[in-house]
Amino acid sequence: MLAQILVSGVTAGAVYALVALGFVVLHRGTRVVHFGLGDQLTLSAYIVVIGQVFLGLPFAAAILLSLLLSAGFGVLIERGVMRPLRGSPLLVMIIATLAIGAAVREGLRASMGPLPWPVPFLLSPAPFTLGGLVLVPANLAVVGVALAVMLALFAMLRWTRFGRAIVAVYENPTGAAIVGISVPGVHARLWGLSSVLAAVAGILMAPLITLSPDMGTIGIKGFAAAILGGFNSLPGAIAGGFLLGIVETGAGVYVSTAMKDIVSYALLIGCVLLLPRGLFGTAEARKV
Amino acid sequence: MSASLVVEDLGIRFGGLVALDAVSMRVAPGSIHAVIGPNGAGKTTLLNLVTGLYRPTTGRVALGEETITGLPPHRIAARGVARTFQNTELFAELSARENVLVGLHRHLRYGIAAATLRLPGYRRAEREAARRAERLLALVGLREQAETAAGDLALGQQRRLELARALATRPRLLMLDEPAAGLRASEADELIGVLRRLRDELGLTLVLIDHVMRVVMGVSERITVLNHGRKLAEGTPEEVRRNPAVVAAYLGGAPHDA
Amino acid sequence: MAARLLLLLLAAGLVAVPFVAPSHLVFLVATIGSTAIMVAGLSIVIGMAGQISIAQAAFAALGAYGTAQLAALGGVPHWIGLPAVAVATAGLGYLFGLLSLRVADHYLALATMAFGAIVQLLLIHLEDWTGGAVGLPVPPLTLGGRSLTRPIELYAVIMPCAALTVWFLHALMTSRTGRAFSALRMSEVGAAAVGVPVLHHKAMAFALSAFFGALGGGLYGLQTSYLDPAQFGILESVRLIAIAVIGGLLNPFGPVIGATVFVLLPETMGALGRYMSLVFSLLLLAFIIVSPRGIAGLAPRLRPRPGRRRGG
Ligand SMILES: Nc1ncnc2c1ncn2[C@@H]1O[C@H](COP(=O)(O)OP(=O)(O)OP(=O)(O)O)[C@@H](O)[C@H]1O
Ligand SMILES: [Mg+2]
C-alpha cells in the first residue's frame, strides 16, 4: 500500500515540483511571486489542443508551438506589465499577477468554452502490474519527462552563458550589473523560463486530470511545494513538490478522495504557519 | 513620574553574529543618559531590545520594579516607553497631524460603534485629541506643516514630527536614536534645548543615542559606550572623554563634532 | 457644500429609482448595493490596513450559505439569521487575521487563497449541508408572513444597508481604529512603537472584511434565491479585488463606484457579454500599469532617507 502511494504520489509530485520550480526560478531573481502561473499552465495545455485540433499539427509540433508561445508570453508579461511596475509595493505586484491569471482564465473560458477538452497521453494510460505495484506508463512518462526537464534546467544554469547570467543575478544583482549583465534582460529570461516550466507541467498534467479553464487552481499546490522548499531553493522546490504529491496521495487514500484537496490546502495553511521559511529556508528579521 | 530603566546582561545574536553581548546599564529617573559607540556597535539593537522589537537571547530589561523582557512592543509602549527611529518610521502618507493622532491612539478611549454613531464620547475624545496634537506640533515647530504628508517633510522636520508622535504617547522614558544625525549645528543646539526642557519640565527620563558629540557631551549626565556589542565604558562625559579605551575605539582619535 | 448637495441628489435618486425604473433596473441597482457591501470589506482590509486577502468570496459564501441554511434547517428568520451569521463570520475572520502573526505578504496572500479554496471545496463536498455541486435554494425573506421576493422589496432592504456601509467606511477612516489601520499599513514598527496593537488591528481588519463579505453575500443570495458553489471561488475573490481597486480603495464611495462599473457595464455589452470577465481582468491590469500609485495610496511614498554624517 505504502509503495503504491509512493508511486502514485510521485506522479503528482513531479508536476508540483515543476510548478514550484517555476515559482522559485522567477522569485529568486525578480522577487515577484506570480499568482497567475497556474493559469499560464492551463493556457499552455490549451495551446497544444488548439495546435492539434484546430491547426491539425502533429502532437510533437503542437507541444513545441506551445512551449515557444509560453516562453514568449512570459517575456511579454515582463515587458508589458512587470517592467512598468518595477519598484511598486508588493500588494500592487500581487494584484497585477492575479489580474494576469484571471485574464488568461477568463479568456480561455470565453474562447474555448467552460467544458473539458481531451488531451492525448504521452504513453498508454493502461495500467500494468509489476511486482505487486500497479504502474501506469502515462504516469511514468510524466515522471520521466519532469525529471529530464529538471536535469536540463540545472545543466543550463550551470553550463550555459544564459544560465550563468541568471545565477549571477540570483547571487548578487548589483554585482551582476557591474560586470555587464543586463538585469532586466535576465528578468525577461526568467519570466520566459518560469513560463516554460509551467507549460511543461500543464502539458504533462492535462491528460491526467481534465483540461478546463479552471485547471490553474493547481498553481496553489505548486506554490505550497515551493513554500515547503523554502521558496528560494531550487532543489528545495523539487523536494517540496514530491513531498506534497506523496502526502496528498496518502491523504486521498487514508482520509477520503473527496477530502484530498482540502487536506492538502489545509496542510498548506498549516505549513505556512508553522514553517514560514520552509523546510530548507533560513529566517531573516527586518532591521530598523 | 519617571522610572529608572534597568538593563541586565542583555544580549542577542543574529545567526553567528553577537550583536549585543551581556550589556548592563542603569538609567536614573529624570536623567539624560547617552549611548554612544562606532557604527555597528549595537546601539540601535539595544534600543530595539528595550522597546520589544527584538527578543533578547539573554538578560533582562526592567522599568523600575517591573520586568518587561519579552513583552510585545505595544505593551512596552503602554508602560510609558516611547522612541524615535534612526531611519524615521513615520506614516508617510498621513499628515503630520494624523501622525501625532496615531501617537494618541492609546489615550483615545472610544469604540468603533461610538465612532460610527458619532456619539458624544467620540466627539469629545477627538476634540481633545485635536487640541493635544495641535499643542505637540507647536512644541516641535510644525504648526504650519500640520496638513503636510509626513513623507513630504524635510528630514529635520521628519525627526521633529517623530519626536512629537513619541511625546503624544505621554512617555515616562523616551529613547531617541540619533536625533541629531544630519542636523545643522544650529538645529543641533536647538535640539539640546528641547531635550533639556523635556527632562526639566516634563520630568522625562531620556536615553539618547548619537554620534554628534556636541549634543551628547552637552546634555547627558552619564554616557555608556558600546563597541562590538559590548560595554566598553561608562561614566560622566568627562570620564568618558578621558578614557583611553574609548579614544582607541574611535579609530585612535578623539570623537569630534560633526 | 457642493458635496452635500450631491449626496442629497444621490439619495433622492436612489429613493426614486424603484418608483420610476423598470424592475430589471431596480434589481441591478440592488445588485450594485449588495456587491458594494462585499467590496467594502476589501476597502478595509486591503485599502486601509494594507493586508492582501484573496478570500472575500469565501466570506460571502459563508454569509449566503449560513443564512440560507439557518432559515431552511433551523427556521431562523433572515432578519436575525443574516446579522448573526455576519457576526459569526467576523469572528472567523478575526481568527483568520491572527494568522498574520506568523505570515505576511505573499505567504498571507497564499494562505487566504488556500482558505478560499477550502471553503469552496467544502461547499461542494459537504453535500448534506450545502447541497453540494448542484447548489442550494435560498428561502425568501419574509415580513409579517409575506415573502419579499420582488426586486423593489429587496431593493428597500439592500440599499439602506449599502448606504450605512458607505457611512461606516467614512466613520472608520476618521476614527482611531481607521488611523491605526493606516498606520500599520505604512509602518508596522512605527505603529507598534506608539502603542498600537498591530496584530489585534490586522485581525480586526480581517474581521470587518469578513463581516461585510458575509453581509453582502447574504443579501446577494436573497436576490439570486439560489446558491451555486461555483459563484464563490478564487476568481470571484479576484473580481471583488478588481472592483475595490477600480472603484478606489481609500474612498468610502469606492466600492459603490466600482460595483456600478462592474454591474452595469456587462448589461450594455449585449452579445459580447461572455468576454466581460476577460475585459474586467484586462481593465484591472491596465489600471494598475497606468497608475500603480493610483491604487489609492498603496504605495509607501518614497521618502528621503536620513543622510549619515558622523564623527570620525
Ligand atoms: N535584524 C538584524 N539581523 C541581523 N543582524 C542585525 C540585525 N539588527 C542588527 N544587526 C547587526 O547587529 C550589529 C549592530 O547593529 P546596530 O544597528 O545595533 O548598530 P548601531 O550601533 O546602531 O550602528 P549605527 O551607528 O550604524 O546605527 C550590526 O552588525 C548589524 O548588522
Ligand atoms: Mg543605529
Short mmCIF file of N, CA and C in Angstrom, two decimals, chain B residues 39 53 73-74 77 81-83 85-94 98 101-103 105-106 108-110 112 115-116 118 122 126 149 151-153 155 158-159 165 169 178 181-184 211 250-251 256 258, chain C residues 164 167-168 170-177 179-198 201 204 208 250 296-312:
data_model
loop_
_atom_site.label_atom_id
_atom_site.label_comp_id
_atom_site.label_asym_id
_atom_site.label_seq_id
_atom_site.Cartn_x
_atom_site.Cartn_y
_atom_site.Cartn_z
N ASN B 39 29.94 52.75 14.42
CA ASN B 39 28.93 52.06 13.62
C ASN B 39 28.91 50.58 13.91
N LEU B 53 11.11 45.22 20.12
CA LEU B 53 11.12 44.85 18.71
C LEU B 53 11.87 43.55 18.49
N PRO B 73 5.95 45.02 21.62
CA PRO B 73 6.25 46.46 21.60
C PRO B 73 5.10 47.34 22.10
N HIS B 74 3.85 47.00 21.71
CA HIS B 74 2.79 47.93 22.10
C HIS B 74 2.53 47.89 23.60
N ALA B 77 5.18 50.06 25.05
CA ALA B 77 4.78 51.45 24.83
C ALA B 77 3.73 51.86 25.87
N VAL B 81 7.07 53.78 27.55
CA VAL B 81 8.34 53.86 26.82
C VAL B 81 8.04 54.32 25.40
N ALA B 82 8.65 55.40 24.97
CA ALA B 82 8.47 55.86 23.59
C ALA B 82 9.82 55.99 22.94
N ARG B 83 9.84 55.99 21.62
CA ARG B 83 11.12 56.05 20.93
C ARG B 83 11.00 56.76 19.60
N PHE B 85 13.15 56.64 15.64
CA PHE B 85 13.93 55.67 14.88
C PHE B 85 15.06 56.37 14.12
N GLN B 86 16.14 55.62 13.96
CA GLN B 86 17.29 56.15 13.23
C GLN B 86 16.89 56.56 11.81
N ASN B 87 16.21 55.66 11.11
CA ASN B 87 15.65 56.00 9.79
C ASN B 87 14.15 56.16 9.98
N THR B 88 13.73 57.35 10.34
CA THR B 88 12.35 57.60 10.77
C THR B 88 11.34 56.56 10.26
N GLU B 89 10.47 56.17 11.15
CA GLU B 89 9.39 55.24 10.80
C GLU B 89 8.06 55.99 10.90
N LEU B 90 7.94 57.06 10.14
CA LEU B 90 6.69 57.82 10.15
C LEU B 90 5.67 57.13 9.25
N PHE B 91 4.42 57.56 9.36
CA PHE B 91 3.37 57.07 8.47
C PHE B 91 3.32 58.04 7.30
N ALA B 92 4.05 57.67 6.25
CA ALA B 92 4.44 58.64 5.23
C ALA B 92 3.27 59.34 4.56
N GLU B 93 2.17 58.63 4.34
CA GLU B 93 1.07 59.26 3.61
C GLU B 93 0.10 60.00 4.52
N LEU B 94 0.22 59.78 5.81
CA LEU B 94 -0.65 60.52 6.72
C LEU B 94 -0.06 61.91 6.94
N GLU B 98 -2.11 63.78 11.59
CA GLU B 98 -2.59 62.40 11.77
C GLU B 98 -1.51 61.52 12.40
N LEU B 101 -1.82 62.07 15.90
CA LEU B 101 -3.06 61.46 16.39
C LEU B 101 -2.88 59.95 16.59
N VAL B 102 -2.11 59.32 15.71
CA VAL B 102 -1.86 57.88 15.93
C VAL B 102 -1.07 57.70 17.23
N GLY B 103 -0.19 58.65 17.50
CA GLY B 103 0.54 58.59 18.76
C GLY B 103 -0.39 58.68 19.95
N HIS B 105 -3.28 57.32 20.03
CA HIS B 105 -4.20 56.19 19.93
C HIS B 105 -4.61 55.62 21.28
N ARG B 106 -3.61 55.36 22.11
CA ARG B 106 -3.90 54.69 23.38
C ARG B 106 -4.72 55.55 24.33
N LEU B 108 -7.09 57.63 23.38
CA LEU B 108 -8.45 57.85 22.87
C LEU B 108 -9.27 56.63 23.25
N ARG B 109 -10.27 56.85 24.07
CA ARG B 109 -11.00 55.67 24.53
C ARG B 109 -12.43 55.69 24.01
N TYR B 110 -12.62 55.26 22.79
CA TYR B 110 -13.98 55.05 22.30
C TYR B 110 -13.93 53.90 21.32
N ILE B 112 -15.51 51.42 17.97
CA ILE B 112 -15.93 51.63 16.59
C ILE B 112 -17.38 52.07 16.55
N ALA B 115 -17.72 55.69 17.22
CA ALA B 115 -17.27 56.48 16.08
C ALA B 115 -18.31 56.47 14.97
N THR B 116 -18.92 55.31 14.74
CA THR B 116 -19.90 55.20 13.66
C THR B 116 -21.13 56.04 13.96
N ARG B 118 -21.17 58.56 15.89
CA ARG B 118 -20.75 59.92 16.25
C ARG B 118 -21.29 60.30 17.63
N TYR B 122 -17.23 60.06 21.37
CA TYR B 122 -16.33 60.15 20.23
C TYR B 122 -15.94 61.60 19.96
N GLU B 126 -12.18 63.14 20.27
CA GLU B 126 -11.48 63.63 19.08
C GLU B 126 -11.14 65.11 19.21
N ALA B 149 1.79 65.87 4.26
CA ALA B 149 2.08 64.43 4.43
C ALA B 149 3.47 64.27 5.03
N GLY B 151 5.69 62.15 4.65
CA GLY B 151 6.73 61.81 3.68
C GLY B 151 7.24 63.00 2.89
N ASP B 152 6.48 64.09 2.89
CA ASP B 152 6.89 65.26 2.13
C ASP B 152 7.67 66.26 2.97
N LEU B 153 7.82 65.99 4.26
CA LEU B 153 8.55 66.92 5.12
C LEU B 153 10.05 66.78 4.90
N LEU B 155 13.95 66.44 6.15
CA LEU B 155 14.48 65.48 7.12
C LEU B 155 14.40 65.98 8.56
N GLN B 158 10.97 65.83 9.72
CA GLN B 158 10.52 64.46 9.99
C GLN B 158 10.99 64.02 11.37
N ARG B 159 12.22 64.35 11.71
CA ARG B 159 12.73 63.96 13.03
C ARG B 159 11.91 64.63 14.14
N ARG B 165 5.28 62.71 17.83
CA ARG B 165 4.48 61.50 17.86
C ARG B 165 4.82 60.66 19.08
N THR B 169 2.38 59.85 23.12
CA THR B 169 2.04 58.66 23.90
C THR B 169 2.18 58.93 25.41
N GLU B 178 19.71 58.61 17.39
CA GLU B 178 20.42 59.57 16.54
C GLU B 178 19.54 60.73 16.09
N ALA B 181 21.44 63.35 13.86
CA ALA B 181 22.13 62.99 12.62
C ALA B 181 21.60 63.84 11.47
N GLY B 182 22.50 64.45 10.75
CA GLY B 182 22.11 65.23 9.58
C GLY B 182 21.58 66.61 9.90
N LEU B 183 21.60 67.00 11.19
CA LEU B 183 21.12 68.35 11.51
C LEU B 183 22.28 69.34 11.41
N ARG B 184 21.93 70.61 11.09
CA ARG B 184 22.95 71.66 11.12
C ARG B 184 23.28 72.00 12.56
N HIS B 211 25.92 60.27 17.55
CA HIS B 211 27.32 60.38 17.22
C HIS B 211 27.78 61.81 17.36
N TYR B 250 37.34 54.78 18.88
CA TYR B 250 37.01 55.72 17.80
C TYR B 250 38.22 55.93 16.91
N LEU B 251 38.79 54.85 16.43
CA LEU B 251 39.88 54.88 15.45
C LEU B 251 41.07 55.69 15.92
N HIS B 256 35.04 63.77 17.59
CA HIS B 256 34.93 65.22 17.40
C HIS B 256 33.53 65.57 16.92
N ALA B 258 30.48 66.68 14.70
CA ALA B 258 30.15 66.51 13.30
C ALA B 258 29.85 67.87 12.69
N LEU C 164 -25.56 52.59 4.75
CA LEU C 164 -24.92 52.51 6.07
C LEU C 164 -23.47 52.06 5.95
N TRP C 167 -21.36 54.93 4.94
CA TRP C 167 -21.17 55.79 6.10
C TRP C 167 -20.16 55.17 7.05
N PHE C 168 -20.26 53.87 7.24
CA PHE C 168 -19.34 53.20 8.15
C PHE C 168 -17.90 53.38 7.68
N HIS C 170 -16.67 55.75 5.95
CA HIS C 170 -16.27 57.13 6.23
C HIS C 170 -15.95 57.31 7.71
N ALA C 171 -16.84 56.79 8.56
CA ALA C 171 -16.66 56.96 10.00
C ALA C 171 -15.39 56.24 10.47
N LEU C 172 -15.15 55.09 9.88
CA LEU C 172 -13.97 54.31 10.28
C LEU C 172 -12.69 55.07 9.94
N MET C 173 -12.68 55.65 8.74
CA MET C 173 -11.47 56.35 8.31
C MET C 173 -11.14 57.53 9.21
N THR C 174 -12.15 58.10 9.83
CA THR C 174 -11.91 59.26 10.68
C THR C 174 -11.94 58.87 12.16
N SER C 175 -11.65 57.62 12.45
CA SER C 175 -11.63 57.19 13.84
C SER C 175 -10.25 56.68 14.20
N ARG C 176 -10.06 56.45 15.50
CA ARG C 176 -8.74 55.96 15.94
C ARG C 176 -8.42 54.61 15.31
N THR C 177 -9.44 53.77 15.14
CA THR C 177 -9.20 52.46 14.55
C THR C 177 -8.73 52.58 13.10
N ARG C 179 -7.32 55.14 11.71
CA ARG C 179 -5.97 55.70 11.67
C ARG C 179 -4.94 54.64 12.02
N ALA C 180 -5.29 53.77 12.96
CA ALA C 180 -4.36 52.69 13.32
C ALA C 180 -4.15 51.76 12.13
N PHE C 181 -5.24 51.48 11.39
CA PHE C 181 -5.10 50.67 10.18
C PHE C 181 -4.11 51.31 9.22
N SER C 182 -4.32 52.60 8.94
CA SER C 182 -3.42 53.29 8.01
C SER C 182 -2.00 53.26 8.52
N ALA C 183 -1.85 53.45 9.82
CA ALA C 183 -0.50 53.49 10.39
C ALA C 183 0.21 52.16 10.19
N LEU C 184 -0.48 51.07 10.47
CA LEU C 184 0.23 49.80 10.34
C LEU C 184 0.48 49.44 8.89
N ARG C 185 -0.34 50.00 7.99
CA ARG C 185 -0.08 49.78 6.57
C ARG C 185 1.25 50.42 6.18
N MET C 186 1.52 51.58 6.77
CA MET C 186 2.71 52.31 6.34
C MET C 186 3.95 51.95 7.15
N SER C 187 3.79 51.66 8.40
CA SER C 187 4.95 51.21 9.18
C SER C 187 4.47 50.44 10.40
N GLU C 188 4.65 49.13 10.34
CA GLU C 188 4.22 48.33 11.48
C GLU C 188 5.04 48.63 12.71
N VAL C 189 6.34 48.81 12.55
CA VAL C 189 7.15 49.08 13.73
C VAL C 189 6.80 50.44 14.30
N GLY C 190 6.56 51.41 13.41
CA GLY C 190 6.18 52.73 13.90
C GLY C 190 4.88 52.66 14.69
N ALA C 191 3.92 51.91 14.16
CA ALA C 191 2.63 51.79 14.85
C ALA C 191 2.79 51.11 16.20
N ALA C 192 3.54 50.01 16.22
CA ALA C 192 3.72 49.29 17.48
C ALA C 192 4.43 50.17 18.50
N ALA C 193 5.38 50.97 18.02
CA ALA C 193 6.18 51.77 18.94
C ALA C 193 5.35 52.84 19.64
N VAL C 194 4.24 53.26 19.03
CA VAL C 194 3.40 54.24 19.72
C VAL C 194 2.23 53.55 20.42
N GLY C 195 2.30 52.24 20.54
CA GLY C 195 1.32 51.55 21.37
C GLY C 195 0.11 51.01 20.62
N VAL C 196 0.16 50.97 19.29
CA VAL C 196 -0.94 50.36 18.55
C VAL C 196 -0.72 48.84 18.53
N PRO C 197 -1.66 48.06 19.07
CA PRO C 197 -1.51 46.61 18.99
C PRO C 197 -1.70 46.16 17.55
N VAL C 198 -0.59 45.88 16.89
CA VAL C 198 -0.62 45.65 15.44
C VAL C 198 -1.41 44.39 15.08
N HIS C 201 -5.12 44.76 15.43
CA HIS C 201 -5.72 45.58 14.38
C HIS C 201 -5.77 44.87 13.04
N MET C 204 -8.62 42.66 13.37
CA MET C 204 -9.84 43.46 13.29
C MET C 204 -10.18 43.77 11.83
N LEU C 208 -13.62 42.76 10.07
CA LEU C 208 -14.55 43.67 9.41
C LEU C 208 -14.75 43.26 7.96
N LEU C 250 -9.38 53.86 -1.09
CA LEU C 250 -9.45 54.68 0.13
C LEU C 250 -10.57 55.70 0.06
N ALA C 296 -5.10 53.96 -4.80
CA ALA C 296 -5.28 54.88 -3.69
C ALA C 296 -4.27 54.76 -2.57
N GLY C 297 -3.11 55.32 -2.83
CA GLY C 297 -2.17 55.48 -1.73
C GLY C 297 -1.59 54.19 -1.20
N LEU C 298 -1.58 53.15 -2.03
CA LEU C 298 -0.99 51.93 -1.54
C LEU C 298 0.52 52.01 -1.51
N ALA C 299 1.05 52.90 -2.31
CA ALA C 299 2.49 52.97 -2.40
C ALA C 299 3.05 53.75 -1.22
N PRO C 300 3.92 53.13 -0.45
CA PRO C 300 4.57 53.92 0.58
C PRO C 300 5.40 54.98 -0.14
N ARG C 301 5.17 56.22 0.20
CA ARG C 301 5.82 57.30 -0.51
C ARG C 301 7.33 57.16 -0.42
N LEU C 302 7.98 57.39 -1.51
CA LEU C 302 9.44 57.38 -1.44
C LEU C 302 9.85 58.59 -0.63
N ARG C 303 10.59 58.35 0.41
CA ARG C 303 10.91 59.49 1.24
C ARG C 303 12.41 59.59 1.40
N PRO C 304 12.87 60.79 1.64
CA PRO C 304 14.30 60.95 1.80
C PRO C 304 14.77 60.19 3.03
N ARG C 305 15.86 59.46 2.87
CA ARG C 305 16.44 58.76 4.00
C ARG C 305 17.41 59.70 4.69
N PRO C 306 17.44 59.62 6.01
CA PRO C 306 18.38 60.50 6.70
C PRO C 306 19.79 60.26 6.20
N GLY C 307 20.48 61.33 5.87
CA GLY C 307 21.87 61.19 5.46
C GLY C 307 22.70 60.84 6.68
N ARG C 308 23.84 60.22 6.44
CA ARG C 308 24.63 59.81 7.59
C ARG C 308 25.90 60.62 7.64
N ARG C 309 25.94 61.52 8.58
CA ARG C 309 27.18 62.25 8.79
C ARG C 309 27.63 61.90 10.19
N ARG C 310 28.83 61.54 10.35
CA ARG C 310 29.16 61.17 11.70
C ARG C 310 30.58 61.51 12.08
N GLY C 311 30.79 61.48 13.41
CA GLY C 311 32.12 61.75 13.95
C GLY C 311 33.07 60.64 13.56
N GLY C 312 34.31 60.99 13.34
CA GLY C 312 35.30 60.05 12.84
C GLY C 312 35.77 59.15 13.95
#
